[in-house]
Tab-separated table of C-alpha atoms in Angstrom:
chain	number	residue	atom	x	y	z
E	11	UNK	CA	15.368	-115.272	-10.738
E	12	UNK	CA	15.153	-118.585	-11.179
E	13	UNK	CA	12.961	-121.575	-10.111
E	14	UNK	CA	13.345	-125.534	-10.036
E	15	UNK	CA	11.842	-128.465	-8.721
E	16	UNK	CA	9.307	-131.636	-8.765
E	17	UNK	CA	9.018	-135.010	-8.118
E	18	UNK	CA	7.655	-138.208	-9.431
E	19	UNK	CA	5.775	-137.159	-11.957
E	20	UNK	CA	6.674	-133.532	-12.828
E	21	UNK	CA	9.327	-131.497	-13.119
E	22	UNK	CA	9.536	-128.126	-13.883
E	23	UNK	CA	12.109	-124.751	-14.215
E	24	UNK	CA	11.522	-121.515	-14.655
E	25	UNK	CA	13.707	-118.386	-15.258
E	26	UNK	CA	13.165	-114.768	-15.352
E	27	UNK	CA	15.934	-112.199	-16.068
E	28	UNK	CA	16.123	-108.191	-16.559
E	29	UNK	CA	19.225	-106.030	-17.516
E	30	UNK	CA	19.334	-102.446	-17.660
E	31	UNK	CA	22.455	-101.192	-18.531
E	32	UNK	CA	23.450	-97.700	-19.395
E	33	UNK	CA	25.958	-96.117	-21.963
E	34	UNK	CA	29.272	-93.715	-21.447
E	35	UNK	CA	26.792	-90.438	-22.148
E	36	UNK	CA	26.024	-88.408	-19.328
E	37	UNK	CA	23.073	-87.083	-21.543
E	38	UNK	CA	21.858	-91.214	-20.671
E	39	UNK	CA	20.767	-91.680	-24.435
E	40	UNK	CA	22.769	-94.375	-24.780
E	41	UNK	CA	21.056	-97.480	-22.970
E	42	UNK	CA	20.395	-100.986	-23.341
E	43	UNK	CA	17.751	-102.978	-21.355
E	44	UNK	CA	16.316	-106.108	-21.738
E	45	UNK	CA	13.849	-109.028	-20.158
E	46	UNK	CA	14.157	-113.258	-20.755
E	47	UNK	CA	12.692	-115.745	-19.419
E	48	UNK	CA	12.518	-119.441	-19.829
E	49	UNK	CA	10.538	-121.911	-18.826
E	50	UNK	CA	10.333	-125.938	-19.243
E	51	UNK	CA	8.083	-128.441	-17.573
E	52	UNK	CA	8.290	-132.015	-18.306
E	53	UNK	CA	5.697	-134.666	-16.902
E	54	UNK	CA	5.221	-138.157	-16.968
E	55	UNK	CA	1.037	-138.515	-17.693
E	56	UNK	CA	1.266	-142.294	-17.920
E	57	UNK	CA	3.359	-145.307	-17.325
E	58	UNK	CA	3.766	-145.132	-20.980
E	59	UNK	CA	3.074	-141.066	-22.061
E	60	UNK	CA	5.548	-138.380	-21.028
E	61	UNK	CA	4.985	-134.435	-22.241
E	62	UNK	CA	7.517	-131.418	-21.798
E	63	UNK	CA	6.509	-128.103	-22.474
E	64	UNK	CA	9.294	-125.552	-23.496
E	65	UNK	CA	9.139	-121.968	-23.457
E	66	UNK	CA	11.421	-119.243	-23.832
E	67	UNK	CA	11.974	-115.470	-25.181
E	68	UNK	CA	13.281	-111.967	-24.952
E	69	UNK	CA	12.644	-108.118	-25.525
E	70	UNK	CA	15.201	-105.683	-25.747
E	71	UNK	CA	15.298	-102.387	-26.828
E	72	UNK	CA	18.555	-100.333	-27.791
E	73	UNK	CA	19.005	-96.780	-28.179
E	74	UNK	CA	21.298	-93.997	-29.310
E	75	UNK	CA	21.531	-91.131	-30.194
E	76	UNK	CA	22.293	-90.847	-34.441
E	77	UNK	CA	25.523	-90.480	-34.441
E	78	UNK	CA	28.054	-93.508	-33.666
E	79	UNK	CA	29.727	-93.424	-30.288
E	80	UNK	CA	33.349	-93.995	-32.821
E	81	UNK	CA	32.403	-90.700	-34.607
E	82	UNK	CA	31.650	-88.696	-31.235
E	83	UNK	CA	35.343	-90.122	-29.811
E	84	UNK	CA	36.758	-88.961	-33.388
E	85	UNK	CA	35.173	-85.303	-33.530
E	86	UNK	CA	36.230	-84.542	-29.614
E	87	UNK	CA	40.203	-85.717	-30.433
E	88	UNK	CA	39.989	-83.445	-33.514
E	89	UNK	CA	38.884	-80.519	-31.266
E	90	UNK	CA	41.480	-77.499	-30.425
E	91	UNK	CA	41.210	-77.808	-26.598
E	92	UNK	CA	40.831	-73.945	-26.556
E	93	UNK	CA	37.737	-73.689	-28.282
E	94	UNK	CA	34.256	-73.523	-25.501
E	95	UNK	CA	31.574	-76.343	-26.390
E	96	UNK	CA	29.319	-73.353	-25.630
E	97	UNK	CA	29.024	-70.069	-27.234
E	98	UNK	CA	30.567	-67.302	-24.250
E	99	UNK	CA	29.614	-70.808	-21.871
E	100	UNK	CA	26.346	-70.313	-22.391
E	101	UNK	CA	24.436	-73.449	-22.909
E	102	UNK	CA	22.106	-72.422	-24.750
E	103	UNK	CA	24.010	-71.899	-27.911
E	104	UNK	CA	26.136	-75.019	-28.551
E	105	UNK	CA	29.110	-73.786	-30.459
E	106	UNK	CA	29.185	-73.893	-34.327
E	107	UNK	CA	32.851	-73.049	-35.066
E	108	UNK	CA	34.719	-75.918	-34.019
E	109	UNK	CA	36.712	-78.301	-36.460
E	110	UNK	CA	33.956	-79.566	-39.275
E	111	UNK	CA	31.273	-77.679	-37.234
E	112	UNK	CA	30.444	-80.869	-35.515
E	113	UNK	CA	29.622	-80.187	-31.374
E	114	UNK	CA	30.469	-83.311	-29.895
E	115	UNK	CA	28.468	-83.201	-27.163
E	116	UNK	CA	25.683	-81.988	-28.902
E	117	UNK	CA	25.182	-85.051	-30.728
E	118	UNK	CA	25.206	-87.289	-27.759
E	119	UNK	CA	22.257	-85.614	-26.899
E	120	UNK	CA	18.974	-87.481	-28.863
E	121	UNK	CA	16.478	-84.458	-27.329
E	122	UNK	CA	18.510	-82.355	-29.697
E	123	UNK	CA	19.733	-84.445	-32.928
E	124	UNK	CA	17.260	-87.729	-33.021
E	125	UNK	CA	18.143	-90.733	-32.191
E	126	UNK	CA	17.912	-94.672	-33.531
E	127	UNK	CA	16.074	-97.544	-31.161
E	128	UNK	CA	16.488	-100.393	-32.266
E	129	UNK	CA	13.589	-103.418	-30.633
E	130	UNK	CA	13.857	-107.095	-30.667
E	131	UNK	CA	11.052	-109.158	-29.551
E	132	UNK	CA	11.401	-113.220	-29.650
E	133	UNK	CA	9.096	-116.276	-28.932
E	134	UNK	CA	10.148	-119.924	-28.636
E	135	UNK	CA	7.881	-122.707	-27.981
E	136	UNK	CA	8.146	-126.581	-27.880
E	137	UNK	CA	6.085	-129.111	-26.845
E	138	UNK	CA	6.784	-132.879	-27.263
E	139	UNK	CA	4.642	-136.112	-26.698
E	140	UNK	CA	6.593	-139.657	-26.030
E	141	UNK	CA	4.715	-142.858	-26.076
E	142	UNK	CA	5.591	-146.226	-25.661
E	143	UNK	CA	3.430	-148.528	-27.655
E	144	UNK	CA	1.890	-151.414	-26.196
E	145	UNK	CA	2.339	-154.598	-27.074
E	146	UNK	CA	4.988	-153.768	-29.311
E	147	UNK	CA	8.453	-154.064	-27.217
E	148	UNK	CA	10.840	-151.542	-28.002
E	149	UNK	CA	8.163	-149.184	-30.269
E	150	UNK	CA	7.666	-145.750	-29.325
E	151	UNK	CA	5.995	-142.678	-30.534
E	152	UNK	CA	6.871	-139.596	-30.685
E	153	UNK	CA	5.510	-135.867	-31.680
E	154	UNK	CA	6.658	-132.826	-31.565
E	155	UNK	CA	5.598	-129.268	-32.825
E	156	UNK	CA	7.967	-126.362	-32.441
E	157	UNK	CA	7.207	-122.610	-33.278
E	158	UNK	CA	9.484	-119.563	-33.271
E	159	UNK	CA	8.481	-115.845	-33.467
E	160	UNK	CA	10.857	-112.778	-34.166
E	161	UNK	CA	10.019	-109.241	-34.499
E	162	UNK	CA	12.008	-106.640	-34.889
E	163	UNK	CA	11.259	-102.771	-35.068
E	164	UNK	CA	13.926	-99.983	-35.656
E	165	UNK	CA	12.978	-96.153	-35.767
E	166	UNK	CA	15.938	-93.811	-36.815
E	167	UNK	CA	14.282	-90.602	-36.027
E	168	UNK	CA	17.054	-87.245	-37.693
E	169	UNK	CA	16.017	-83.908	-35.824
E	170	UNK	CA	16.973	-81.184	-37.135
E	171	UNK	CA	18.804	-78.444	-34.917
E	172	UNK	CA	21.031	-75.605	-34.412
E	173	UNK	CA	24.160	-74.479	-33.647
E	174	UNK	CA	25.329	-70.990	-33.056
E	175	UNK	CA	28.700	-68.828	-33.912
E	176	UNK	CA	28.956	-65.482	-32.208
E	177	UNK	CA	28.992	-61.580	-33.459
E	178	UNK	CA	30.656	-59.274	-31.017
E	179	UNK	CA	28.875	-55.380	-30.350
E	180	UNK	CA	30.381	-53.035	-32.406
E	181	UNK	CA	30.686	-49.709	-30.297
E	182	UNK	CA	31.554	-46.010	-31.075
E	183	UNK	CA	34.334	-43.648	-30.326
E	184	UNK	CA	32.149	-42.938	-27.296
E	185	UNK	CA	31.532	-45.989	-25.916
E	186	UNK	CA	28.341	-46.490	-27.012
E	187	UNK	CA	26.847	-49.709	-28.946
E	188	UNK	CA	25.922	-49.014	-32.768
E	189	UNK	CA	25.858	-52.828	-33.646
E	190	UNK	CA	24.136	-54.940	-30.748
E	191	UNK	CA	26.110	-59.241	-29.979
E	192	UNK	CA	24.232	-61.405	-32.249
E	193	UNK	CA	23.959	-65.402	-31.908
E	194	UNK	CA	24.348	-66.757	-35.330
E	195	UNK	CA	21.952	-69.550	-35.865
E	196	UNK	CA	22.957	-72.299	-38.307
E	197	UNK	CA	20.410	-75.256	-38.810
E	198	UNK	CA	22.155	-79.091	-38.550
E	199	UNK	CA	20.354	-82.263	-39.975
E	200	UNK	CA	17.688	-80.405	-41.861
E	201	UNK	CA	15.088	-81.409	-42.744
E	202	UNK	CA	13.902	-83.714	-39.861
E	203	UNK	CA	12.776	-87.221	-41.153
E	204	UNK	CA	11.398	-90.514	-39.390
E	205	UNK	CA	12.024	-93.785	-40.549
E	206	UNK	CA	10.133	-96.880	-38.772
E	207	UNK	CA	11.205	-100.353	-40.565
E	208	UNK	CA	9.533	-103.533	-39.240
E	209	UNK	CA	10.986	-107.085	-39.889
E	210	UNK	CA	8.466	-109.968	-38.550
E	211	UNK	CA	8.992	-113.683	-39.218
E	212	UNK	CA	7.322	-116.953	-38.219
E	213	UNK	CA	8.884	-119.978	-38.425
E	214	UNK	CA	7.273	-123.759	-37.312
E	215	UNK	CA	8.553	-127.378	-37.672
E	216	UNK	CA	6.592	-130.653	-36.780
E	217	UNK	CA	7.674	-134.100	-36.201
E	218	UNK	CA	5.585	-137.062	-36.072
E	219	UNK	CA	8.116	-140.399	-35.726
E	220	UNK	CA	8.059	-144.160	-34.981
E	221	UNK	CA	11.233	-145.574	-33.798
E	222	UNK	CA	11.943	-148.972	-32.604
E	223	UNK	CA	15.016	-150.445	-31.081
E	224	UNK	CA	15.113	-154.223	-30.272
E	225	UNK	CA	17.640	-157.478	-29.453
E	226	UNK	CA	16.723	-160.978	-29.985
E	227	UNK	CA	18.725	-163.910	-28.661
E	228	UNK	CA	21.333	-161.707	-27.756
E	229	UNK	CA	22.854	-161.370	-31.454
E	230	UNK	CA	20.150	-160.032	-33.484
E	231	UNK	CA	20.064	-156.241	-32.678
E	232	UNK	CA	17.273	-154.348	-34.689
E	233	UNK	CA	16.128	-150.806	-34.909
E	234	UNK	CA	14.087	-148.504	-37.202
E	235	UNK	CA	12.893	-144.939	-37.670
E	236	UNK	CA	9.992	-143.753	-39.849
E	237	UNK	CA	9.535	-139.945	-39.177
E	238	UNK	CA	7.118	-137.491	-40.837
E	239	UNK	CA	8.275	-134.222	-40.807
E	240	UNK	CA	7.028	-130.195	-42.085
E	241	UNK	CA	8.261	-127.105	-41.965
E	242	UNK	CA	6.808	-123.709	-42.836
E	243	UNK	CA	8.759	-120.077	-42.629
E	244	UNK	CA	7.024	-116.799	-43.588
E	245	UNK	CA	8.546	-113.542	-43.687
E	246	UNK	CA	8.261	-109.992	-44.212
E	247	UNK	CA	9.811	-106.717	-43.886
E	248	UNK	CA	9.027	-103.084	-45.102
E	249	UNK	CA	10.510	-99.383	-43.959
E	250	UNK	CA	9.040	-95.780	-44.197
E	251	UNK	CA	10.457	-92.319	-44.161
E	252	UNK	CA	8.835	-88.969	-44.624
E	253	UNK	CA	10.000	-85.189	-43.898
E	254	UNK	CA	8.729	-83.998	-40.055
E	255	UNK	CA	7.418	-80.139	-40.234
E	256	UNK	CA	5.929	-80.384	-36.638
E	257	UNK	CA	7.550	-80.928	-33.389
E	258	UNK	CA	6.323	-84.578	-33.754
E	259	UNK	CA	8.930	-88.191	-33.632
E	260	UNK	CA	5.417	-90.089	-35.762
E	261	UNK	CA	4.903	-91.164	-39.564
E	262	UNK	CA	1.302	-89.691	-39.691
E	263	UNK	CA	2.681	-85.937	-38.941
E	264	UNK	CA	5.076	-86.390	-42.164
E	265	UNK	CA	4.749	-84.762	-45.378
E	266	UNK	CA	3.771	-86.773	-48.485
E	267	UNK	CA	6.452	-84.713	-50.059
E	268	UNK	CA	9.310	-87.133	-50.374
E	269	UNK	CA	8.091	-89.573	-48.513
E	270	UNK	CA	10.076	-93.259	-49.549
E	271	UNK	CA	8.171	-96.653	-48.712
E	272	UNK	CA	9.865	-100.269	-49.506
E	273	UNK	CA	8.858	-103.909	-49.412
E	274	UNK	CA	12.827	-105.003	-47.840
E	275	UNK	CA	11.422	-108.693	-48.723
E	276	UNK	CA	8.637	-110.772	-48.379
E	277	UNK	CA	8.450	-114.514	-48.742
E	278	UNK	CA	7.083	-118.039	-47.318
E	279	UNK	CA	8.803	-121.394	-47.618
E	280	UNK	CA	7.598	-124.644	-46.979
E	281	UNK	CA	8.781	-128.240	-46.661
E	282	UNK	CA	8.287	-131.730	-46.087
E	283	UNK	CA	9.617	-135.023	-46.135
E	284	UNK	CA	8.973	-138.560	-45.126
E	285	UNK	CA	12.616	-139.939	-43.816
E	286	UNK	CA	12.916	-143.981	-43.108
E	287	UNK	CA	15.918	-145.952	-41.658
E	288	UNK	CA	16.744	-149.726	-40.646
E	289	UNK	CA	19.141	-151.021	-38.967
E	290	UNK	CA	20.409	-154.564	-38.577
E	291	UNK	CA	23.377	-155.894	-36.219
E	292	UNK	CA	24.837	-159.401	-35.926
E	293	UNK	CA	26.829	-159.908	-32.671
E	294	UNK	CA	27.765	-156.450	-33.118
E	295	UNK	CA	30.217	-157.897	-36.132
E	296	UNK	CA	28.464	-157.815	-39.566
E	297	UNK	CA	26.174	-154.832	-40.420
E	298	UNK	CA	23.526	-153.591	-42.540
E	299	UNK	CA	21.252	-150.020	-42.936
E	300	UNK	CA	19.275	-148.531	-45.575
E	301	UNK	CA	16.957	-145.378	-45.364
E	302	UNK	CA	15.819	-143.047	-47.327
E	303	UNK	CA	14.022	-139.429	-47.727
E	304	UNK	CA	10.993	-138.515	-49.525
E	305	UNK	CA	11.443	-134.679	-49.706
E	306	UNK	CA	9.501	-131.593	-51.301
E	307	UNK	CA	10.155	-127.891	-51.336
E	308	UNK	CA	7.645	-125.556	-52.272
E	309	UNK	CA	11.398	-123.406	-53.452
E	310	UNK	CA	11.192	-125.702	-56.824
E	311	UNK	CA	8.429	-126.136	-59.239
E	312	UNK	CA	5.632	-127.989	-58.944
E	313	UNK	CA	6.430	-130.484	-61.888
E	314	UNK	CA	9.588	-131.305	-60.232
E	315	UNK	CA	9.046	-130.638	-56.490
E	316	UNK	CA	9.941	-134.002	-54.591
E	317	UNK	CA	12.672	-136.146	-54.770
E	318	UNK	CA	13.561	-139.753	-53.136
E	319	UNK	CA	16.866	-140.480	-51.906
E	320	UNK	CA	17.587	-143.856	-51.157
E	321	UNK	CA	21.423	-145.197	-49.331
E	322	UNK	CA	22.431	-148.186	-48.600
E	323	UNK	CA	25.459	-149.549	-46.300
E	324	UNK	CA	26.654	-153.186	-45.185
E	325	UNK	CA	29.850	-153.243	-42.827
E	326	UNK	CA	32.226	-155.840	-41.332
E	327	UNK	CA	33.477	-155.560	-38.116
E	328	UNK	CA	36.575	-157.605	-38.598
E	329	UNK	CA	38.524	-157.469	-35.532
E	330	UNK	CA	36.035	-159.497	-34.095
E	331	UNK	CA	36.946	-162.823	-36.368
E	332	UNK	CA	38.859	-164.699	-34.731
E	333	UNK	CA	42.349	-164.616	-36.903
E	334	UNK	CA	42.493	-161.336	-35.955
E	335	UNK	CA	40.776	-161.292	-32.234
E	336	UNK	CA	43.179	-164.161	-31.277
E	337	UNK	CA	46.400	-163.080	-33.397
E	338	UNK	CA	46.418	-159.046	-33.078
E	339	UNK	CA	45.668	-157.960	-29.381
E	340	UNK	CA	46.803	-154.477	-30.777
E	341	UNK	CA	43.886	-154.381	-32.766
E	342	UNK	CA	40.450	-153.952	-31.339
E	343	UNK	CA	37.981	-151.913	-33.802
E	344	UNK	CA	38.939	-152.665	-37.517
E	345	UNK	CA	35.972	-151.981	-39.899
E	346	UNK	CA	34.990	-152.019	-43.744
E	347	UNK	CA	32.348	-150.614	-44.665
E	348	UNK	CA	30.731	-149.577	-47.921
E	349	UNK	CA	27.588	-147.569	-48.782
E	350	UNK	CA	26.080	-146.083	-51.633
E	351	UNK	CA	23.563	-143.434	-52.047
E	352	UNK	CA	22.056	-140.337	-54.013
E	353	UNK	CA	22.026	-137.244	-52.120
E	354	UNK	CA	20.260	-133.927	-52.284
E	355	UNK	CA	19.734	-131.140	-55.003
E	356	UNK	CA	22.026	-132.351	-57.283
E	357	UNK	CA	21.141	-135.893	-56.929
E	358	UNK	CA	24.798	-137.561	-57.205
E	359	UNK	CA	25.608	-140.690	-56.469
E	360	UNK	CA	29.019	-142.120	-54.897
E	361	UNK	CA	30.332	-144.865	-53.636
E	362	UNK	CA	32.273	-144.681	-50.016
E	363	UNK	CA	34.576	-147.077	-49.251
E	364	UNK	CA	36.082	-146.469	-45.406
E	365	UNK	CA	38.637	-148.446	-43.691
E	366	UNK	CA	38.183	-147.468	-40.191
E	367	UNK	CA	40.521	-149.149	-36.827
E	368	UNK	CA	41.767	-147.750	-33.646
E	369	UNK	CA	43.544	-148.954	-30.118
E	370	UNK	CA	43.369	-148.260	-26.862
């Protein structure tokens, strides 16, 4: 389902989606189903503000039974075609003495083996501010704060269970019965154990930048960026597993016999930086930028955390000279340009020399 419209001053979308979709089992323990929506509004407060608002996410949950759908297509070619998925067709004793003793339609049953569900759960927001300065032409700022959410939850739940093989009466000369039909019982995926692992992680960026972007008397075209910007992740992830002795699918009815507990990884990052960049352009024929970054990581140490990174670049647009405007019609975009700069985590410096020209 999905909404749009506005006006003037605000305009706005909205979108809300659901899936349910089932597997190839006829047990129905294979399924996937899901929910998203989305929504974004963006308004013009002022003459000079404008704010958007974005929001989106999803939860879906996916289940199945333990053992993989390839498996289950693997153990049913293997079978001899003769041989009953049910002791004397009676359902309630699955057969045991098939190839590998595997029943493969048993297993595509989670009431009787367990089962893994797998949930997702994810949050996105954005919201931005634009301003246009006054009395400053061609200055704006701008901020803008984004945070992301993501959970996930799997639970691989093993039930143990049985499968039986069959003992035929024995009977006298007379007819009469002096060893009773047994069912066999023969226990499968013993002992039952439930794992839960949980995997949450929060994640946020924020921008705070001045840009401005002017001409003067036609030929001088200037522009600039000075941005502020921080970013924080923090993550986390554990699992659990203990033996079940009750007809229970829950941690707390496990034994502490056994039991296994794990930190998968826990962490947070964070980082910031202060980026600049000018621009300068001469009748759109002789060229000059430099910028830089101001950057620290809270992955180094503190004695050597931040690091500035200057570059510099002047170009030459020389198709547009005349000797080659007026001699060379073939040649419309012919530029040299070189820049210099120190770059990243290694902090190397090069020199680029490019010799750029096309046609149309």
């Amino acid at each position: 389902m999905s909404i749009n419209g506005g006006g003037k001053k605000v305009n706005y979308f909205f979108n809300l989606g659901h899936m349910d979709q089932m597997g190839a089992y006829k047990s129905k323990s294979l399924n996937y189903n899901r929910w998203n929506f989305r929504s974004n509004i963006d308004a013009q407060i002022t003459d000079r503000l404008r704010a958007s608002l974005d929001l989106g996410g999803y939860a879906d949950a996916t289940n199945q039974p333990r053992t993989d759908i390839w498996a289950v297509y693997k153990q049913a070619w293997r079978q001899r075609p003769i041989v009953p998925i049910y002791v004397n067709d009676n359902p309630l004793y699955p057969n045991f003495e098939m190839i590998d003793n595997e029943n493969p339609v048993v297993v595509t049953d989670s009431k009787q083996t367990g089962y893994r569900k797998f949930l997702r759960k994810q949050f996105n927001g954005i919201i931005a501010l634009d301003y246009k300065v006054p009395f400053v032409e061609g200055l704006n700022a701008k901020a803008t704060y984004n945070y992301d959410f993501k959970y996930s939850d799997h639970t691989d739940y093993k039930k143990s269970y049985f499968l039986y093989s069959y003992t035929p009466p024995v009977y006298d000369g007379n007819g009469q019965i002096i060893t009773p039909e047994k069912y066999n019982a023969h226990e499968k995926n013993a002992p039952t154990t439930v794992r839960r692992s949980a995997y949450p992680d929060t994640h946020s960026l924020m921008q705070f930048s001045l840009n401005y972007n002017r001409r003067f008397a036609d030929k001088h075209q200037v522009s600039g960026l000075l941005l502020f910007v921080e970013e924080y992740n923090k993550w986390d992830s554990f699992y659990a597993q203990r033996e079940i002795m009750v007809n229970s699918e829950y941690l707390f009815a496990g034994e502490d016999k056994n039991q296994l507990a794990n930190m998968e990884g826990i962490g947070e990052r964070t980082a910031r930086g202060l980026v600049g960049k000018f621009n300068y352009d001469y009748s759109g024929k002789y060229l000059a930028e430099f910028s830089f970054r101001y950057d620290g990581s809270s992955k180094f140490p503190k004695e050597s955390r931040w690091g500035f990174f200057p570059a510099a670049s002047l170009g030459w647009r020389i198709s547009e000279e005349s000797f080659i405007k007026d001699n060379y019609k073939f040649i419309n975009n012919l530029k040299i340009r070189a820049s210099y700069g120190k770059l990243g985590m290694t902090v190397r410096q090069e020199i680029i020399h490019r010799l750029s020209w096309g046609t149309h």
